[in-house]
Structure formats: structure tokens, C-alpha cells
Short mmCIF file of C-alpha atoms in Angstrom, two decimals:
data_model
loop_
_atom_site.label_atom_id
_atom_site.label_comp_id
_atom_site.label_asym_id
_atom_site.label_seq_id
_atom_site.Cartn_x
_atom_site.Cartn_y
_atom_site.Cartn_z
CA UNK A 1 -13.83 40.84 174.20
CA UNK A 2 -13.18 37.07 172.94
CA UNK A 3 -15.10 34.22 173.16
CA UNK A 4 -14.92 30.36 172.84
CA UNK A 5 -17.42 28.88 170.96
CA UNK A 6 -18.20 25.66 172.39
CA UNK A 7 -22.32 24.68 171.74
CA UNK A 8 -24.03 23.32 169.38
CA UNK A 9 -26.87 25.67 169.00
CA UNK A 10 -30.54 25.39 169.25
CA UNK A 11 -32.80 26.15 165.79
CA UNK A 12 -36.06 27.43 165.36
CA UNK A 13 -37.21 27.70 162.35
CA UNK A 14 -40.22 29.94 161.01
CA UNK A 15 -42.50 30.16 157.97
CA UNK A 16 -42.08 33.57 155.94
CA UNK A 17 -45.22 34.45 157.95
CA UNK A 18 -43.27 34.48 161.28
CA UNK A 19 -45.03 31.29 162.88
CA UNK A 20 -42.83 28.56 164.64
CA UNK A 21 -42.56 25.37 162.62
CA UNK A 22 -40.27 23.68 164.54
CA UNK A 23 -37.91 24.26 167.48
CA UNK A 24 -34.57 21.98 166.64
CA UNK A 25 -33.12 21.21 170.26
CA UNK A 26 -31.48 17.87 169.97
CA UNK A 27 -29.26 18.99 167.31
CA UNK A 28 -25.66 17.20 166.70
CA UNK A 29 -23.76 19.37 164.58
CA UNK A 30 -24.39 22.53 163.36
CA UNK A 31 -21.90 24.74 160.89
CA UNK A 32 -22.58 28.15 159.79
CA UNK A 33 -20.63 29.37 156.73
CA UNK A 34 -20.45 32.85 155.38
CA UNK A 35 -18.65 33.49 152.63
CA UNK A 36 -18.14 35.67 149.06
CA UNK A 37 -20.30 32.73 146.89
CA UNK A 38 -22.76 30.64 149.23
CA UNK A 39 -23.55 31.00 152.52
CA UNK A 40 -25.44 28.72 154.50
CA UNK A 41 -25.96 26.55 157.32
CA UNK A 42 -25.40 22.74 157.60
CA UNK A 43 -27.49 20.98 160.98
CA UNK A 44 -27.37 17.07 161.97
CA UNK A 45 -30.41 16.26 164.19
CA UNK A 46 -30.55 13.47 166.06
CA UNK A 47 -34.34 12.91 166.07
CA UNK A 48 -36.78 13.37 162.77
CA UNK A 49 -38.90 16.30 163.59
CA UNK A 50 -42.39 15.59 161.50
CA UNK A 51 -43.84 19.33 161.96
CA UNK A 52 -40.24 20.45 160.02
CA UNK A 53 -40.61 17.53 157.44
CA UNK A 54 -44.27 18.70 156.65
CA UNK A 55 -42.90 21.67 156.01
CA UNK A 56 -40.10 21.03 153.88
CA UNK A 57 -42.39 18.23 151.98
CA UNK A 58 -45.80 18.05 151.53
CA UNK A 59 -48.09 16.48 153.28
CA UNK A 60 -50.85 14.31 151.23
CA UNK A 61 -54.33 14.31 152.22
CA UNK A 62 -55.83 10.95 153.60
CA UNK A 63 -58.44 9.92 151.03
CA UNK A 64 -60.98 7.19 152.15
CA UNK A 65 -58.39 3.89 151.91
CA UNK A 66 -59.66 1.05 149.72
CA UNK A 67 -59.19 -2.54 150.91
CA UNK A 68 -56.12 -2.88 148.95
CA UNK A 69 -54.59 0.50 151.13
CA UNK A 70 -56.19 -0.43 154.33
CA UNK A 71 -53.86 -3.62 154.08
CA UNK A 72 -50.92 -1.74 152.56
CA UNK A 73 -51.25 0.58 155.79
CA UNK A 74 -52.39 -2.38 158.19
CA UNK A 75 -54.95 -0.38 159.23
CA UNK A 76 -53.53 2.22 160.88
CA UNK A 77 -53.66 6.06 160.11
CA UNK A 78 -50.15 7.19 159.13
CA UNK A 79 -49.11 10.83 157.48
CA UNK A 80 -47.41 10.45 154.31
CA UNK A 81 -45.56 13.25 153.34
CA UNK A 82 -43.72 14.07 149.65
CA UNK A 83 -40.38 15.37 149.06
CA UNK A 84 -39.44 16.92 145.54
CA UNK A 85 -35.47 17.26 144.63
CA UNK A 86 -35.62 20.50 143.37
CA UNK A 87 -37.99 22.31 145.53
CA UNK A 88 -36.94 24.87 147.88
CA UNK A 89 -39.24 26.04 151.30
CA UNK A 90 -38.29 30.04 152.53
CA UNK A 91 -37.63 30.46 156.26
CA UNK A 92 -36.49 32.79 158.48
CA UNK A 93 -34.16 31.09 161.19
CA UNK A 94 -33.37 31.65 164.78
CA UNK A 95 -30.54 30.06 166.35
CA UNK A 96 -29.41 30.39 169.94
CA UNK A 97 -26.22 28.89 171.83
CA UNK A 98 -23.37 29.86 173.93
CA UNK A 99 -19.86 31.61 173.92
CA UNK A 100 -17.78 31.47 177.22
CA UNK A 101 -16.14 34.75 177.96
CA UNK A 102 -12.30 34.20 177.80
CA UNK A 103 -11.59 37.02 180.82
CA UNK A 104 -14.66 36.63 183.10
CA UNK A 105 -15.51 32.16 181.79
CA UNK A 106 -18.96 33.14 181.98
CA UNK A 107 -21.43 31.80 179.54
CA UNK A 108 -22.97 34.24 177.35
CA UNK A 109 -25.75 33.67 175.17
CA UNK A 110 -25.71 34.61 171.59
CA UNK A 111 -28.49 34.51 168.75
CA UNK A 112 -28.11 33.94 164.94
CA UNK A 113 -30.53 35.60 163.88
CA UNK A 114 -31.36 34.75 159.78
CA UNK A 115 -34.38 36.75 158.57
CA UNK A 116 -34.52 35.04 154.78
CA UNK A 117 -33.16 31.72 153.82
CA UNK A 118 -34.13 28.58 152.28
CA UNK A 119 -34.12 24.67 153.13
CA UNK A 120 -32.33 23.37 150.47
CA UNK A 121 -33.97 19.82 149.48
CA UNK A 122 -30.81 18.08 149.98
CA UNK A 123 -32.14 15.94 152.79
CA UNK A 124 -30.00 12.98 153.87
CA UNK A 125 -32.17 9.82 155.36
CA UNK A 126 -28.95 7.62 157.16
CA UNK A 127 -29.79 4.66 158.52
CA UNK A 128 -27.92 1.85 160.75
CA UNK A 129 -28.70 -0.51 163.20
CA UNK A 130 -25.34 0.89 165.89
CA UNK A 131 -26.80 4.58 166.23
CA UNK A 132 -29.45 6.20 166.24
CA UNK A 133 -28.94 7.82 162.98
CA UNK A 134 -28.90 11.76 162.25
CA UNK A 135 -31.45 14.25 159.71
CA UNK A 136 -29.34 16.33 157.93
CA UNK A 137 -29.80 19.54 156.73
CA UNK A 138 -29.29 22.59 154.30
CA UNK A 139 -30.13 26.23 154.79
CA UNK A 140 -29.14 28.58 152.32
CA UNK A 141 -28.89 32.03 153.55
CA UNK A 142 -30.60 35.11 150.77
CA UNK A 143 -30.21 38.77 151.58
CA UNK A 144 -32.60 40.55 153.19
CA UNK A 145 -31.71 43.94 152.30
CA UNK A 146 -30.43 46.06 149.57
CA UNK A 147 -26.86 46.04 150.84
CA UNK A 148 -26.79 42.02 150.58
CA UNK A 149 -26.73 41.37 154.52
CA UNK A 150 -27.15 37.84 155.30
CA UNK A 151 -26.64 37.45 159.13
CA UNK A 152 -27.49 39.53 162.48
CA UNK A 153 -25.44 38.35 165.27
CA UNK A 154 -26.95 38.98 168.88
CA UNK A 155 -23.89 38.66 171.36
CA UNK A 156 -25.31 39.27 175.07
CA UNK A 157 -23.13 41.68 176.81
CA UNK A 158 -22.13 40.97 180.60
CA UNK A 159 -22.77 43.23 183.48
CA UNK A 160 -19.22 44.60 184.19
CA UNK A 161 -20.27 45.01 188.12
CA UNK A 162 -21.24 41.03 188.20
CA UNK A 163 -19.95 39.42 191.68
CA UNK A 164 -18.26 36.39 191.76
CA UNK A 165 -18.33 34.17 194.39
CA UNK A 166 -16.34 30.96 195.69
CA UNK A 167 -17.99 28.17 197.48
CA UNK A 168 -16.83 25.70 200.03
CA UNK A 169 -18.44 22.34 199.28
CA UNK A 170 -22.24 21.66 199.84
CA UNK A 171 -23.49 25.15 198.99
CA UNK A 172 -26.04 26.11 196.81
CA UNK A 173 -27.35 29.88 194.51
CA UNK A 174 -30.57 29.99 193.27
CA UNK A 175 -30.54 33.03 190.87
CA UNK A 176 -34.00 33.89 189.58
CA UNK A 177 -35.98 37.71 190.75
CA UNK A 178 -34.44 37.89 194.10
CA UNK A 179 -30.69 36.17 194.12
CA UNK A 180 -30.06 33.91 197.19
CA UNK A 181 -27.08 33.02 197.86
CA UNK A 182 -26.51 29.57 200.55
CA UNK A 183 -22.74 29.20 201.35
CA UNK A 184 -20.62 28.50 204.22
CA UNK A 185 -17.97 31.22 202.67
CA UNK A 186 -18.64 33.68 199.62
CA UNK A 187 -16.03 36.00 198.96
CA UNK A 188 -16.84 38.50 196.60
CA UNK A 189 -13.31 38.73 193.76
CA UNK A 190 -12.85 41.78 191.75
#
């Protein structure tokens, strides 16, 4: 089979204890390199996600504020979190998107599944006043097993007997338990 690649994916990334810390869906770019000295994978996010920057950083505790802080933070509670350069957090990594089947052009869904890596402090703060501007990020792939696997790729496989239809204008499918099907003409193609 081939396939077109042609999403940006969705990432959710999880502590070493398997717990969600934060589910990536508004994501720009994302690259995912394999290769014989670093592999990796590169995101641009178009929104700051705080759960995923508590995570990478730390988040300080909020003492009792003196006058002095009370003005410095006009009074409001805000969550200060710090970022060291040469820190690293583990993860494991989930990322799910789309290849289109080049002989049926369906969509079929395919995970990235990355059970040990590492955000790589290398976080990149752009800011402008055209866009809204992008979080970038680093995760560095480690083995997970003895034979230095990196990377388990989930490609959903298509039900060879799937019907196609074609539809005149103003019809409608609802797929879902039971598949209805609303159409002036459906004609079933092998």
C-alpha cells in the first residue's frame, strides 16, 4: 500500500508514569526525524499550553506576597513557572494524524507511538505583533529496548470489502453503530 502524508498530527504527551500532561491539538508544524545519530521530533504550537510548560519547568510555590510583590503582581494570583537550560523532562509520546490511501483516497489514521523520549529544553518564546506567534519544541527520542528501537508506527488497515458510494447533490451519511445512508442515487463501485 502507499500513502500521502498530508496532517499535521495531534500530540499527547505523558509523564513516565503514563498520565496525560497535555494533549497538543492546535499544532503548526510537526517533523519527525529518525536517523543513525539523533532522532527526534520538532512541533510548532500555535497556543502556549501551561499544563505542558509546568511540566517541562517548574512551577514555584506562591508564598504569602509582601507589599512590595503584591504591587509587582498588581494583585492578582499568577503561576510563575522556571525553566533551566540544561534540564531535560522524560515522556512517553503519542501522536495521531492521517495518511490518504493512494488506491482507495480514503483517510487512514495512523499513531506514532514513542514510549521513551525527552523534551529537550530548547524552548523558543517568538513574539510579534502580525501573528499570533508559535511554542516550539524538541523531543528527543531514547530506546526503549535492548535492540535500540525508537519508534512504533500504528498504520490502520482498511476493510478491503468497504462500499463506496456516489451522491447526487443534497444528500447526506451519517456513519456511527448503524450506517444510514440519505441519497437520491448511491451506486455501490467495486
Amino acid at each position: 500500500m502507499k500513502y500521502g502524508n498530508h496532517d499535521v498530527v495531534d500530540l499527547m504527551i505523558f509523564d513516565e508514569e503514563e498520565n496525560l500532561v497535555a494533549n497538543l491539538t492546535t499544532l503548526k508544524e510537526s517533523h519527525i526525524q529518525i536517523d543513525g545519530t539523533q532522532s527526534g521530533m520538532f512541533v510548532k504550537d500555535a497556543l502556549l499550553d501551561q499544563d505542558l510548560l509546568k511540566f517541562i519547568g517548574k512551577q514555584n510555590e506562591q508564598p504569602v506576597l509582601s507589599d512590595y510583590q503584591k504591587i509587582l503582581n498588581s494583585g492578582q494570583q499568577s503561576t510563575t513557572i522556571t525553566f533551566n537550560k540544561s534540564k531535560s523532562k522524560n515522556c512517553k509520546l503519542i501522536a495521531i494524524g492521517y495518511y490518504r490511501d493512494a488506491d482507495t483516497e480514503n483517510d487512514v489514521k495512523v499513531i506514532y507511538e514513542i514510549p521513551k523520549a525527552k523534551v529537550i529544553n530548547k524552548l523558543s518564546f517568538n513574539t510579534n505583533s502580525i501573528n499570533v506567534s508559535p511554542l516550539d519544541l524538541y523531543f528527543q527520542f531514547e530506546p526503549f529496548n535492548e535492540e535500540g528501537d525508537i519508534m512504533k508506527l500504528h498504520i490502520e488497515q482498511l476493510n478491503k470489502d468497504v462500499i463506496k458510494f456516489v451522491y447526487e447533490s443534497g444528500s447526506s451519511i451519517e456513519i456511527g453503530e448503524d450506517i444510514k445512508i440519505n441519497a437520491a442515487r448511491a451506486v455501490h463501485i467495486n
